[in-house]
Coordinates of N, CA and C in Angstrom, one line a residue:
M1 N -45.4 -28.2 64.7 CA -44.2 -28.1 63.9 C -43.7 -29.5 63.5
E2 N -43.3 -29.7 62.3 CA -42.8 -31.0 61.9 C -41.3 -31.1 62.4
K3 N -40.9 -32.3 62.7 CA -39.5 -32.5 63.3 C -38.5 -32.7 62.2
A4 N -37.3 -32.1 62.5 CA -36.2 -32.2 61.5 C -34.9 -32.5 62.2
V5 N -34.0 -33.2 61.5 CA -32.6 -33.4 62.0 C -31.7 -32.6 61.1
C6 N -30.8 -31.9 61.7 CA -29.8 -31.2 60.9 C -28.5 -32.0 60.9
Y7 N -27.8 -32.0 59.7 CA -26.6 -32.8 59.6 C -25.5 -31.8 59.1
V8 N -24.4 -31.8 59.8 CA -23.2 -30.9 59.4 C -22.0 -31.8 59.4
R9 N -21.1 -31.5 58.5 CA -19.9 -32.3 58.3 C -18.8 -31.5 57.7
V10 N -17.5 -31.8 58.2 CA -16.3 -31.3 57.6 C -15.3 -32.4 57.6
S11 N -14.5 -32.5 56.5 CA -13.5 -33.5 56.4 C -12.2 -32.9 57.0
T12 N -11.2 -33.8 57.2 CA -9.9 -33.3 57.7 C -9.3 -32.3 56.8
E13 N -9.4 -32.6 55.4 CA -8.8 -31.7 54.4 C -9.4 -30.3 54.5
E14 N -10.8 -30.3 54.6 CA -11.5 -29.0 54.7 C -11.1 -28.2 55.9
Q15 N -10.9 -28.9 57.0 CA -10.4 -28.3 58.2 C -9.1 -27.6 58.0
A16 N -8.2 -28.3 57.3 CA -6.8 -27.9 57.1 C -6.8 -26.6 56.3
R17 N -7.7 -26.5 55.3 CA -7.7 -25.3 54.4 C -8.8 -24.3 54.9
G18 N -9.4 -24.5 56.0 CA -10.3 -23.5 56.6 C -11.6 -23.3 55.9
G19 N -12.3 -24.5 55.6 CA -13.6 -24.4 54.9 C -14.7 -24.0 55.9
V20 N -15.9 -24.2 55.5 CA -17.1 -23.8 56.3 C -17.1 -24.7 57.6
S21 N -17.0 -24.0 58.7 CA -16.9 -24.8 60.0 C -18.2 -25.4 60.4
L22 N -18.2 -26.4 61.3 CA -19.4 -27.0 61.8 C -20.3 -26.0 62.4
A23 N -19.7 -25.1 63.2 CA -20.5 -24.1 63.9 C -21.3 -23.2 62.9
A24 N -20.6 -22.8 61.8 CA -21.2 -21.9 60.8 C -22.3 -22.7 60.1
Q25 N -22.1 -24.0 59.7 CA -23.1 -24.8 59.1 C -24.3 -24.9 60.0
E26 N -24.1 -25.2 61.3 CA -25.2 -25.4 62.2 C -26.0 -24.1 62.3
E27 N -25.4 -23.0 62.4 CA -26.1 -21.7 62.5 C -27.0 -21.5 61.3
R28 N -26.5 -21.8 60.1 CA -27.3 -21.5 58.9 C -28.5 -22.5 58.9
L29 N -28.3 -23.8 59.3 CA -29.3 -24.8 59.2 C -30.4 -24.4 60.2
K30 N -30.0 -24.0 61.4 CA -31.1 -23.7 62.4 C -31.9 -22.5 62.0
A31 N -31.2 -21.5 61.4 CA -31.9 -20.3 60.9 C -32.9 -20.7 59.8
Y32 N -32.5 -21.6 58.9 CA -33.4 -22.1 57.9 C -34.6 -22.8 58.5
C33 N -34.4 -23.7 59.4 CA -35.5 -24.5 60.1 C -36.4 -23.6 60.8
N34 N -35.9 -22.5 61.4 CA -36.8 -21.5 62.1 C -37.7 -20.8 61.0
M35 N -37.1 -20.5 59.9 CA -37.8 -19.8 58.9 C -38.9 -20.7 58.2
A36 N -38.5 -22.0 58.1 CA -39.4 -23.0 57.4 C -40.4 -23.6 58.4
G37 N -40.3 -23.2 59.7 CA -41.3 -23.8 60.6 C -41.0 -25.2 61.0
L38 N -39.7 -25.6 61.0 CA -39.3 -27.0 61.4 C -38.7 -27.0 62.8
E39 N -39.1 -28.0 63.6 CA -38.5 -28.2 64.9 C -37.3 -29.0 64.8
V40 N -36.1 -28.5 65.2 CA -34.9 -29.3 65.2 C -34.8 -30.2 66.4
V41 N -34.9 -31.5 66.1 CA -34.8 -32.5 67.2 C -33.4 -32.8 67.6
E42 N -32.5 -32.7 66.6 CA -31.1 -33.1 66.9 C -30.2 -32.5 65.8
V43 N -29.0 -32.1 66.2 CA -28.0 -31.7 65.2 C -26.9 -32.7 65.2
I44 N -26.7 -33.4 64.1 CA -25.6 -34.4 64.0 C -24.4 -33.8 63.4
R45 N -23.3 -33.9 64.1 CA -22.0 -33.3 63.7 C -21.0 -34.4 63.4
E46 N -20.5 -34.3 62.1 CA -19.4 -35.2 61.7 C -18.1 -34.4 61.5
E47 N -17.1 -34.7 62.3 CA -15.9 -33.9 62.1 C -14.7 -34.8 61.7
G48 N -14.0 -34.4 60.6 CA -12.9 -35.2 60.1 C -13.4 -36.4 59.4
V49 N -14.6 -36.4 58.8 CA -15.1 -37.6 58.1 C -15.2 -37.2 56.6
S50 N -14.7 -38.0 55.7 CA -14.7 -37.8 54.3 C -16.1 -38.0 53.7
G51 N -16.5 -37.2 52.7 CA -17.7 -37.3 52.0 C -17.7 -38.5 51.1
A52 N -16.5 -39.1 50.8 CA -16.4 -40.3 50.0 C -17.0 -41.5 50.7
K53 N -17.1 -41.5 52.0 CA -17.7 -42.6 52.7 C -19.2 -42.6 52.6
P54 N -19.8 -43.8 52.3 CA -21.3 -43.8 52.3 C -21.9 -43.4 53.6
L55 N -23.1 -42.8 53.6 CA -23.7 -42.2 54.7 C -23.8 -43.3 55.9
A56 N -24.2 -44.5 55.5 CA -24.4 -45.6 56.5 C -23.2 -46.0 57.3
V57 N -22.0 -45.7 56.7 CA -20.8 -46.2 57.5 C -20.2 -45.0 58.3
R58 N -20.7 -43.8 58.2 CA -20.3 -42.7 59.0 C -21.0 -42.8 60.4
P59 N -20.3 -42.5 61.5 CA -21.0 -42.6 62.8 C -22.2 -41.7 62.8
G60 N -22.1 -40.4 62.4 CA -23.2 -39.5 62.4 C -24.3 -40.0 61.4
G61 N -23.8 -40.5 60.2 CA -24.7 -40.9 59.2 C -25.6 -42.1 59.7
E62 N -25.0 -43.0 60.4 CA -25.7 -44.1 61.0 C -26.7 -43.6 62.0
R63 N -26.4 -42.6 62.8 CA -27.3 -42.0 63.7 C -28.5 -41.4 63.0
L64 N -28.2 -40.7 61.9 CA -29.3 -40.0 61.1 C -30.3 -41.1 60.5
L65 N -29.7 -42.1 60.0 CA -30.6 -43.2 59.4 C -31.4 -43.9 60.5
H66 N -30.8 -44.0 61.7 CA -31.5 -44.5 62.8 C -32.7 -43.7 63.2
L67 N -32.6 -42.4 63.2 CA -33.7 -41.5 63.5 C -34.8 -41.6 62.5
I68 N -34.4 -41.7 61.2 CA -35.4 -41.9 60.2 C -36.1 -43.2 60.3
A69 N -35.4 -44.2 60.5 CA -36.0 -45.6 60.7 C -37.0 -45.6 61.8
R70 N -36.6 -44.9 62.9 CA -37.5 -44.9 64.1 C -38.6 -43.9 64.0
K71 N -38.7 -43.2 62.8 CA -39.8 -42.3 62.6 C -39.7 -41.1 63.6
K72 N -38.5 -40.7 64.0 CA -38.4 -39.6 64.9 C -38.4 -38.2 64.2
V73 N -38.1 -38.2 62.9 CA -38.0 -37.0 62.1 C -38.7 -37.2 60.7
K74 N -39.1 -36.1 60.1 CA -39.7 -36.1 58.8 C -38.9 -35.3 57.8
H75 N -37.9 -34.6 58.3 CA -37.1 -33.7 57.4 C -35.6 -33.9 57.8
V76 N -34.8 -33.9 56.7 CA -33.3 -34.0 56.9 C -32.8 -32.7 56.3
V77 N -32.0 -31.9 57.0 CA -31.6 -30.6 56.6 C -30.0 -30.6 56.6
A78 N -29.4 -30.2 55.5 CA -28.0 -30.1 55.3 C -27.7 -28.9 54.5
L79 N -26.4 -28.4 54.6 CA -26.0 -27.2 53.9 C -26.0 -27.4 52.4
K80 N -25.2 -28.4 51.9 CA -25.1 -28.7 50.5 C -25.2 -30.2 50.3
L81 N -25.3 -30.6 49.0 CA -25.4 -32.0 48.6 C -24.2 -32.8 49.1
D82 N -23.0 -32.2 49.0 CA -21.8 -33.0 49.3 C -21.6 -33.2 50.8
R83 N -22.4 -32.5 51.7 CA -22.3 -32.8 53.1 C -22.8 -34.2 53.4
L84 N -23.9 -34.6 52.7 CA -24.5 -35.9 53.0 C -24.1 -37.0 52.0
F85 N -23.9 -36.6 50.8 CA -23.7 -37.7 49.8 C -22.4 -37.6 49.0
R86 N -22.0 -38.7 48.4 CA -20.8 -38.7 47.6 C -21.0 -38.0 46.3
D87 N -22.2 -38.1 45.7 CA -22.5 -37.4 44.4 C -24.0 -37.3 44.3
A88 N -24.4 -36.7 43.2 CA -25.9 -36.5 42.9 C -26.6 -37.9 42.7
E89 N -25.9 -38.8 42.1 CA -26.5 -40.1 41.9 C -26.8 -40.8 43.2
D90 N -25.8 -40.7 44.1 CA -25.9 -41.3 45.5 C -27.1 -40.6 46.2
A91 N -27.2 -39.3 46.0 CA -28.3 -38.6 46.7 C -29.7 -39.0 46.1
L92 N -29.7 -39.2 44.8 CA -31.0 -39.5 44.2 C -31.5 -40.9 44.6
R93 N -30.5 -41.8 44.7 CA -30.8 -43.2 45.2 C -31.4 -43.2 46.6
Q94 N -30.7 -42.4 47.5 CA -31.1 -42.4 48.9 C -32.4 -41.7 49.1
T95 N -32.6 -40.5 48.4 CA -33.8 -39.7 48.6 C -35.1 -40.4 48.0
R96 N -34.9 -41.3 47.0 CA -36.0 -42.0 46.5 C -36.6 -42.9 47.6
A97 N -35.7 -43.5 48.4 CA -36.1 -44.4 49.5 C -36.8 -43.5 50.6
W98 N -36.2 -42.3 50.8 CA -36.8 -41.4 51.8 C -38.1 -40.9 51.4
D99 N -38.3 -40.6 50.1 CA -39.6 -40.2 49.6 C -40.7 -41.2 49.9
K100 N -40.4 -42.5 49.7 CA -41.4 -43.5 50.0 C -41.7 -43.6 51.5
A101 N -40.8 -43.1 52.3 CA -41.0 -43.1 53.8 C -41.6 -41.8 54.3
G102 N -41.8 -40.8 53.3 CA -42.3 -39.5 53.7 C -41.3 -38.6 54.3
I103 N -40.0 -38.8 53.9 CA -38.9 -38.0 54.5 C -38.5 -37.0 53.4
A104 N -38.4 -35.7 53.8 CA -38.0 -34.7 52.8 C -36.6 -34.3 53.1
L105 N -35.8 -34.0 52.0 CA -34.5 -33.5 52.1 C -34.4 -32.0 51.8
H106 N -33.8 -31.3 52.7 CA -33.6 -29.8 52.5 C -32.2 -29.5 52.3
L107 N -31.8 -28.9 51.2 CA -30.4 -28.4 51.0 C -30.4 -26.9 51.0
V108 N -29.8 -26.3 52.0 CA -30.0 -24.9 52.3 C -29.2 -24.0 51.3
D109 N -28.1 -24.5 50.8 CA -27.3 -23.6 49.9 C -26.9 -24.4 48.6
M110 N -27.7 -24.4 47.6 CA -27.4 -25.0 46.4 C -27.2 -23.9 45.3
G111 N -26.0 -23.3 45.3 CA -25.8 -22.2 44.4 C -26.6 -20.9 44.8
G112 N -26.8 -20.8 46.1 CA -27.5 -19.6 46.6 C -29.0 -19.9 46.7
Q113 N -29.5 -21.0 46.3 CA -30.9 -21.4 46.4 C -31.1 -22.5 47.3
T114 N -32.3 -22.7 47.8 CA -32.6 -23.9 48.6 C -33.3 -24.9 47.8
L115 N -33.1 -26.2 48.2 CA -33.8 -27.3 47.5 C -34.5 -28.1 48.5
N116 N -35.8 -28.4 48.2 CA -36.6 -29.2 49.1 C -37.3 -30.3 48.3
T117 N -36.9 -31.6 48.6 CA -37.5 -32.7 47.7 C -38.9 -33.0 48.0
A118 N -39.5 -32.3 49.0 CA -40.9 -32.5 49.2 C -41.8 -31.8 48.2
T119 N -41.1 -30.9 47.4 CA -41.8 -30.2 46.3 C -41.4 -30.9 44.9
A120 N -42.3 -30.7 44.0 CA -42.1 -31.3 42.6 C -40.8 -30.6 42.0
M121 N -40.7 -29.3 42.2 CA -39.6 -28.6 41.7 C -38.2 -29.0 42.3
G122 N -38.3 -29.3 43.6 CA -37.1 -29.7 44.3 C -36.6 -31.1 43.8
R123 N -37.6 -32.0 43.6 CA -37.3 -33.3 43.1 C -36.8 -33.2 41.6
F124 N -37.3 -32.3 40.8 CA -36.9 -32.1 39.5 C -35.4 -31.7 39.4
F125 N -35.1 -30.7 40.2 CA -33.7 -30.2 40.2 C -32.7 -31.3 40.7
L126 N -33.1 -32.1 41.6 CA -32.2 -33.2 42.1 C -32.0 -34.2 41.0
N127 N -33.1 -34.5 40.2 CA -33.0 -35.4 39.1 C -32.1 -34.8 38.0
M128 N -32.2 -33.5 37.8 CA -31.4 -32.9 36.8 C -29.9 -32.9 37.2
M129 N -29.6 -32.7 38.5 CA -28.3 -32.8 39.0 C -27.7 -34.2 38.8
A130 N -28.5 -35.2 39.1 CA -28.0 -36.6 38.9 C -27.7 -36.9 37.5
A131 N -28.6 -36.4 36.6 CA -28.4 -36.6 35.1 C -27.1 -35.9 34.6
F132 N -26.9 -34.7 35.1 CA -25.7 -34.0 34.7 C -24.4 -34.7 35.2
A133 N -24.5 -35.2 36.5 CA -23.4 -35.9 37.1 C -23.1 -37.2 36.3
E134 N -24.1 -37.9 35.8 CA -23.9 -39.1 35.0 C -23.3 -38.7 33.7
L135 N -23.8 -37.6 33.1 CA -23.3 -37.2 31.8 C -21.8 -36.9 31.9
E136 N -21.4 -36.2 33.0 CA -20.0 -35.8 33.2 C -19.2 -37.1 33.3
R137 N -19.6 -38.0 34.0 CA -18.8 -39.3 34.2 C -18.7 -40.0 32.8
N138 N -19.8 -40.0 32.1 CA -19.7 -40.7 30.8 C -18.8 -40.0 29.8
L139 N -18.8 -38.6 29.8 CA -17.9 -37.9 29.0 C -16.5 -38.1 29.3
I140 N -16.2 -38.1 30.6 CA -14.8 -38.4 31.1 C -14.4 -39.8 30.6
A141 N -15.2 -40.8 30.8 CA -14.9 -42.1 30.4 C -14.7 -42.2 28.9
E142 N -15.5 -41.5 28.1 CA -15.4 -41.4 26.7 C -14.1 -40.8 26.2
R143 N -13.7 -39.7 26.9 CA -12.5 -39.0 26.5 C -11.3 -39.9 26.9
T144 N -11.4 -40.6 28.0 CA -10.3 -41.5 28.5 C -10.1 -42.6 27.5
A145 N -11.2 -43.2 27.1 CA -11.1 -44.3 26.1 C -10.6 -43.9 24.8
T146 N -10.9 -42.7 24.3 CA -10.4 -42.2 23.1 C -8.9 -41.9 23.2
A147 N -8.5 -41.3 24.3 CA -7.1 -41.1 24.5 C -6.3 -42.4 24.5
L148 N -6.8 -43.4 25.2 CA -6.1 -44.6 25.3 C -6.0 -45.3 24.0
A149 N -7.1 -45.3 23.2 CA -7.1 -45.9 21.9 C -6.1 -45.2 21.0
H150 N -5.9 -43.9 21.1 CA -4.9 -43.2 20.3 C -3.5 -43.6 20.7
K151 N -3.3 -43.7 22.0 CA -2.0 -44.1 22.5 C -1.6 -45.5 22.0
K152 N -2.6 -46.4 22.0 CA -2.4 -47.8 21.6 C -2.1 -47.8 20.1
A153 N -2.9 -47.1 19.3 CA -2.7 -47.1 17.9 C -1.3 -46.6 17.5
H154 N -0.8 -45.6 18.3 CA 0.5 -45.0 17.9 C 1.7 -45.5 18.8
R155 N 1.4 -46.6 19.5 CA 2.4 -47.2 20.3 C 3.0 -46.2 21.3
E156 N 2.2 -45.3 21.9 CA 2.6 -44.4 22.9 C 2.5 -45.0 24.2
A157 N 3.4 -44.7 25.1 CA 3.4 -45.3 26.5 C 2.2 -44.9 27.3
Y158 N 1.7 -45.8 28.0 CA 0.6 -45.5 29.0 C 0.8 -46.5 30.1
A159 N 0.2 -46.2 31.2 CA 0.3 -47.0 32.5 C -0.9 -47.9 32.7
P160 N -0.7 -49.1 33.1 CA 0.6 -49.8 33.3 C 1.1 -50.3 31.9
T161 N 2.4 -50.5 31.8 CA 3.0 -51.0 30.6 C 2.5 -52.3 30.2
P162 N 1.9 -52.5 29.1 CA 1.2 -53.8 28.7 C 2.2 -54.9 28.5
Y163 N 1.7 -56.2 28.7 CA 2.6 -57.3 28.4 C 3.0 -57.3 26.9
G164 N 4.2 -57.7 26.7 CA 4.7 -57.8 25.3 C 5.5 -56.5 24.9
F165 N 5.5 -55.5 25.8 CA 6.2 -54.2 25.5 C 7.0 -53.7 26.6
E166 N 8.0 -52.9 26.3 CA 8.7 -52.2 27.3 C 8.6 -50.7 27.0
R167 N 8.6 -49.9 28.1 CA 8.5 -48.4 27.9 C 9.9 -47.9 27.7
V168 N 10.0 -47.1 26.6 CA 11.3 -46.5 26.2 C 10.9 -45.0 26.0
G169 N 11.2 -44.2 27.0 CA 10.8 -42.8 26.9 C 9.2 -42.7 26.9
D170 N 8.7 -42.1 25.8 CA 7.2 -42.0 25.7 C 6.6 -43.0 24.7
T171 N 7.4 -44.0 24.3 CA 6.9 -45.0 23.4 C 7.0 -46.4 23.9
L172 N 6.3 -47.3 23.3 CA 6.3 -48.7 23.6 C 7.1 -49.4 22.6
Q173 N 8.1 -50.2 23.1 CA 8.9 -51.0 22.2 C 8.6 -52.5 22.5
E174 N 8.6 -53.3 21.4 CA 8.2 -54.7 21.6 C 9.3 -55.4 22.4
N175 N 8.8 -56.3 23.3 CA 9.6 -57.2 24.1 C 9.5 -58.6 23.3
T176 N 10.6 -59.0 22.6 CA 10.6 -60.1 21.8 C 10.1 -61.4 22.5
Q177 N 10.6 -61.6 23.7 CA 10.3 -62.8 24.4 C 8.8 -62.9 24.8
E178 N 8.3 -61.8 25.2 CA 6.9 -61.7 25.6 C 6.0 -61.7 24.4
Q179 N 6.4 -61.2 23.3 CA 5.6 -61.2 22.0 C 5.5 -62.7 21.6
E180 N 6.5 -63.5 21.8 CA 6.4 -64.9 21.4 C 5.4 -65.6 22.3
I181 N 5.3 -65.2 23.6 CA 4.3 -65.8 24.5 C 2.9 -65.4 24.0
I182 N 2.7 -64.1 23.6 CA 1.4 -63.7 23.1 C 1.0 -64.5 21.9
A183 N 1.9 -64.7 21.0 CA 1.6 -65.4 19.8 C 1.2 -66.8 20.1
Q184 N 1.8 -67.4 21.1 CA 1.5 -68.8 21.6 C 0.1 -68.8 22.2
I185 N -0.2 -67.8 23.0 CA -1.6 -67.7 23.6 C -2.7 -67.6 22.6
F186 N -2.5 -66.8 21.5 CA -3.5 -66.7 20.5 C -3.6 -68.0 19.7
A187 N -2.5 -68.7 19.5 CA -2.5 -70.0 18.8 C -3.3 -71.0 19.6
W188 N -3.1 -71.1 20.9 CA -3.8 -72.0 21.8 C -5.3 -71.7 21.7
R189 N -5.6 -70.4 21.8 CA -7.0 -70.0 21.7 C -7.7 -70.4 20.4
R190 N -7.0 -70.2 19.3 CA -7.5 -70.6 18.0 C -7.7 -72.1 17.9
A191 N -6.9 -72.8 18.7 CA -7.0 -74.3 18.8 C -8.1 -74.8 19.7
G192 N -8.8 -73.8 20.3 CA -10.0 -74.2 21.1 C -9.7 -74.3 22.6
W193 N -8.5 -73.9 23.0 CA -8.2 -74.0 24.4 C -9.1 -73.0 25.2
S194 N -9.5 -73.4 26.4 CA -10.2 -72.5 27.3 C -9.2 -71.5 28.0
L195 N -9.8 -70.4 28.5 CA -8.9 -69.4 29.1 C -8.2 -70.0 30.3
R196 N -8.9 -70.8 31.1 CA -8.4 -71.5 32.3 C -7.2 -72.4 31.9
K197 N -7.4 -73.2 30.8 CA -6.4 -74.1 30.4 C -5.1 -73.4 29.9
I198 N -5.3 -72.3 29.2 CA -4.2 -71.5 28.8 C -3.4 -70.9 30.0
A199 N -4.1 -70.4 31.0 CA -3.5 -69.9 32.2 C -2.7 -71.0 32.9
A200 N -3.3 -72.1 33.0 CA -2.7 -73.3 33.7 C -1.4 -73.7 33.0
E201 N -1.4 -73.7 31.7 CA -0.2 -74.1 30.9 C 0.9 -73.1 31.1
L202 N 0.6 -71.8 31.1 CA 1.6 -70.8 31.3 C 2.2 -70.9 32.7
N203 N 1.4 -71.1 33.7 CA 1.9 -71.3 35.0 C 2.7 -72.6 35.2
K204 N 2.3 -73.6 34.5 CA 3.1 -74.9 34.5 C 4.5 -74.7 33.9
R205 N 4.5 -73.9 32.9 CA 5.8 -73.6 32.2 C 6.6 -72.5 32.9
G206 N 6.1 -72.0 34.0 CA 6.8 -71.0 34.7 C 6.9 -69.6 34.1
V207 N 6.0 -69.3 33.2 CA 6.0 -68.0 32.5 C 5.4 -67.0 33.4
P208 N 6.1 -65.9 33.8 CA 5.5 -64.9 34.7 C 4.7 -63.9 33.9
T209 N 3.8 -63.3 34.6 CA 3.0 -62.1 34.0 C 3.9 -60.9 34.0
K210 N 3.4 -59.8 33.5 CA 4.2 -58.6 33.5 C 4.7 -58.2 34.9
Q211 N 3.9 -58.4 35.9 CA 4.2 -58.0 37.2 C 4.9 -59.2 38.0
G212 N 5.2 -60.3 37.3 CA 5.9 -61.4 37.9 C 5.0 -62.4 38.7
G213 N 3.7 -62.2 38.5 CA 2.7 -63.1 39.2 C 2.3 -64.3 38.4
R214 N 1.2 -64.9 38.9 CA 0.6 -66.0 38.2 C -0.4 -65.6 37.1
W215 N -0.7 -66.5 36.2 CA -1.7 -66.2 35.2 C -3.1 -66.7 35.7
Y216 N -4.1 -66.0 35.3 CA -5.5 -66.4 35.6 C -6.3 -66.3 34.3
A217 N -7.5 -66.9 34.3 CA -8.3 -66.8 33.1 C -8.6 -65.4 32.8
S218 N -8.8 -64.5 33.8 CA -9.2 -63.1 33.6 C -8.0 -62.4 32.9
T219 N -6.7 -62.8 33.3 CA -5.5 -62.2 32.8 C -5.4 -62.5 31.3
V220 N -5.7 -63.8 31.0 CA -5.6 -64.2 29.6 C -6.7 -63.5 28.8
R221 N -7.9 -63.4 29.3 CA -9.0 -62.7 28.6 C -8.6 -61.3 28.3
Y222 N -8.1 -60.6 29.3 CA -7.7 -59.2 29.1 C -6.7 -59.1 27.9
L223 N -5.7 -60.0 27.9 CA -4.7 -59.9 26.8 C -5.3 -60.2 25.5
L224 N -6.2 -61.2 25.4 CA -6.8 -61.5 24.1 C -7.7 -60.4 23.6
Q225 N -8.3 -59.6 24.5 CA -9.2 -58.6 24.1 C -8.6 -57.2 23.9
N226 N -7.3 -57.1 24.3 CA -6.6 -55.8 24.1 C -6.3 -55.5 22.7
S227 N -6.7 -54.4 22.2 CA -6.5 -54.0 20.8 C -5.1 -53.9 20.3
L228 N -4.2 -53.9 21.3 CA -2.7 -53.8 21.0 C -2.3 -55.1 20.3
Y229 N -3.0 -56.2 20.6 CA -2.6 -57.5 20.1 C -3.4 -58.1 18.9
Q230 N -4.3 -57.2 18.4 CA -5.2 -57.7 17.3 C -4.4 -58.2 16.1
E231 N -3.3 -57.5 15.8 CA -2.5 -57.9 14.6 C -1.9 -59.3 14.8
V232 N -1.7 -59.7 16.1 CA -1.3 -61.1 16.4 C -2.4 -62.1 16.1
A233 N -3.6 -61.7 16.4 CA -4.8 -62.6 16.2 C -4.9 -62.9 14.7

């Protein structure tokens, strides 16, 4: 029988709302291993650990990776993708390394089905999940960028309030003093000044940023590239 390690995890939030317990996860994983002919060498239990943390920085995750590195197991068994990984992309990156080492990942409950990356179909589904996860992130980013562009074009308020403006209700109203600073920044840039020189001159003159801090080259670059100020350019 090939050796396997079972990994179970619950976060503090899940415990509070009564999610799937460690004991219930462990029971299902052992039943699966018995059916699949896998010998369970160890059950790693993570209690009160967030799935947002990378596997390597979790106490149990570190133990799991140690077992794999020492070639103590050939199979990693978990209930769902989110028990082990932050997202499908994270899973894909890690399992690619495991594939090269001859380690198979088994996910016992993926929408009622099991997934085993030792099979071509299992690897295919994991790739598909990663692709859909990336598509979702890109769509969210696209919608966010479109909404932000709309707000800027119509001078609608958004957070944080940009330099040169003040928030009045749901609209942005120009701050005359800051608008003059913006015009000066663009003038210096057209004159060939570097971003660092502009930031240094602003700091020398005691001009505060929107948050009252110092100017940096990156701050100046962001302002120059912001579509809100293109009419100044």
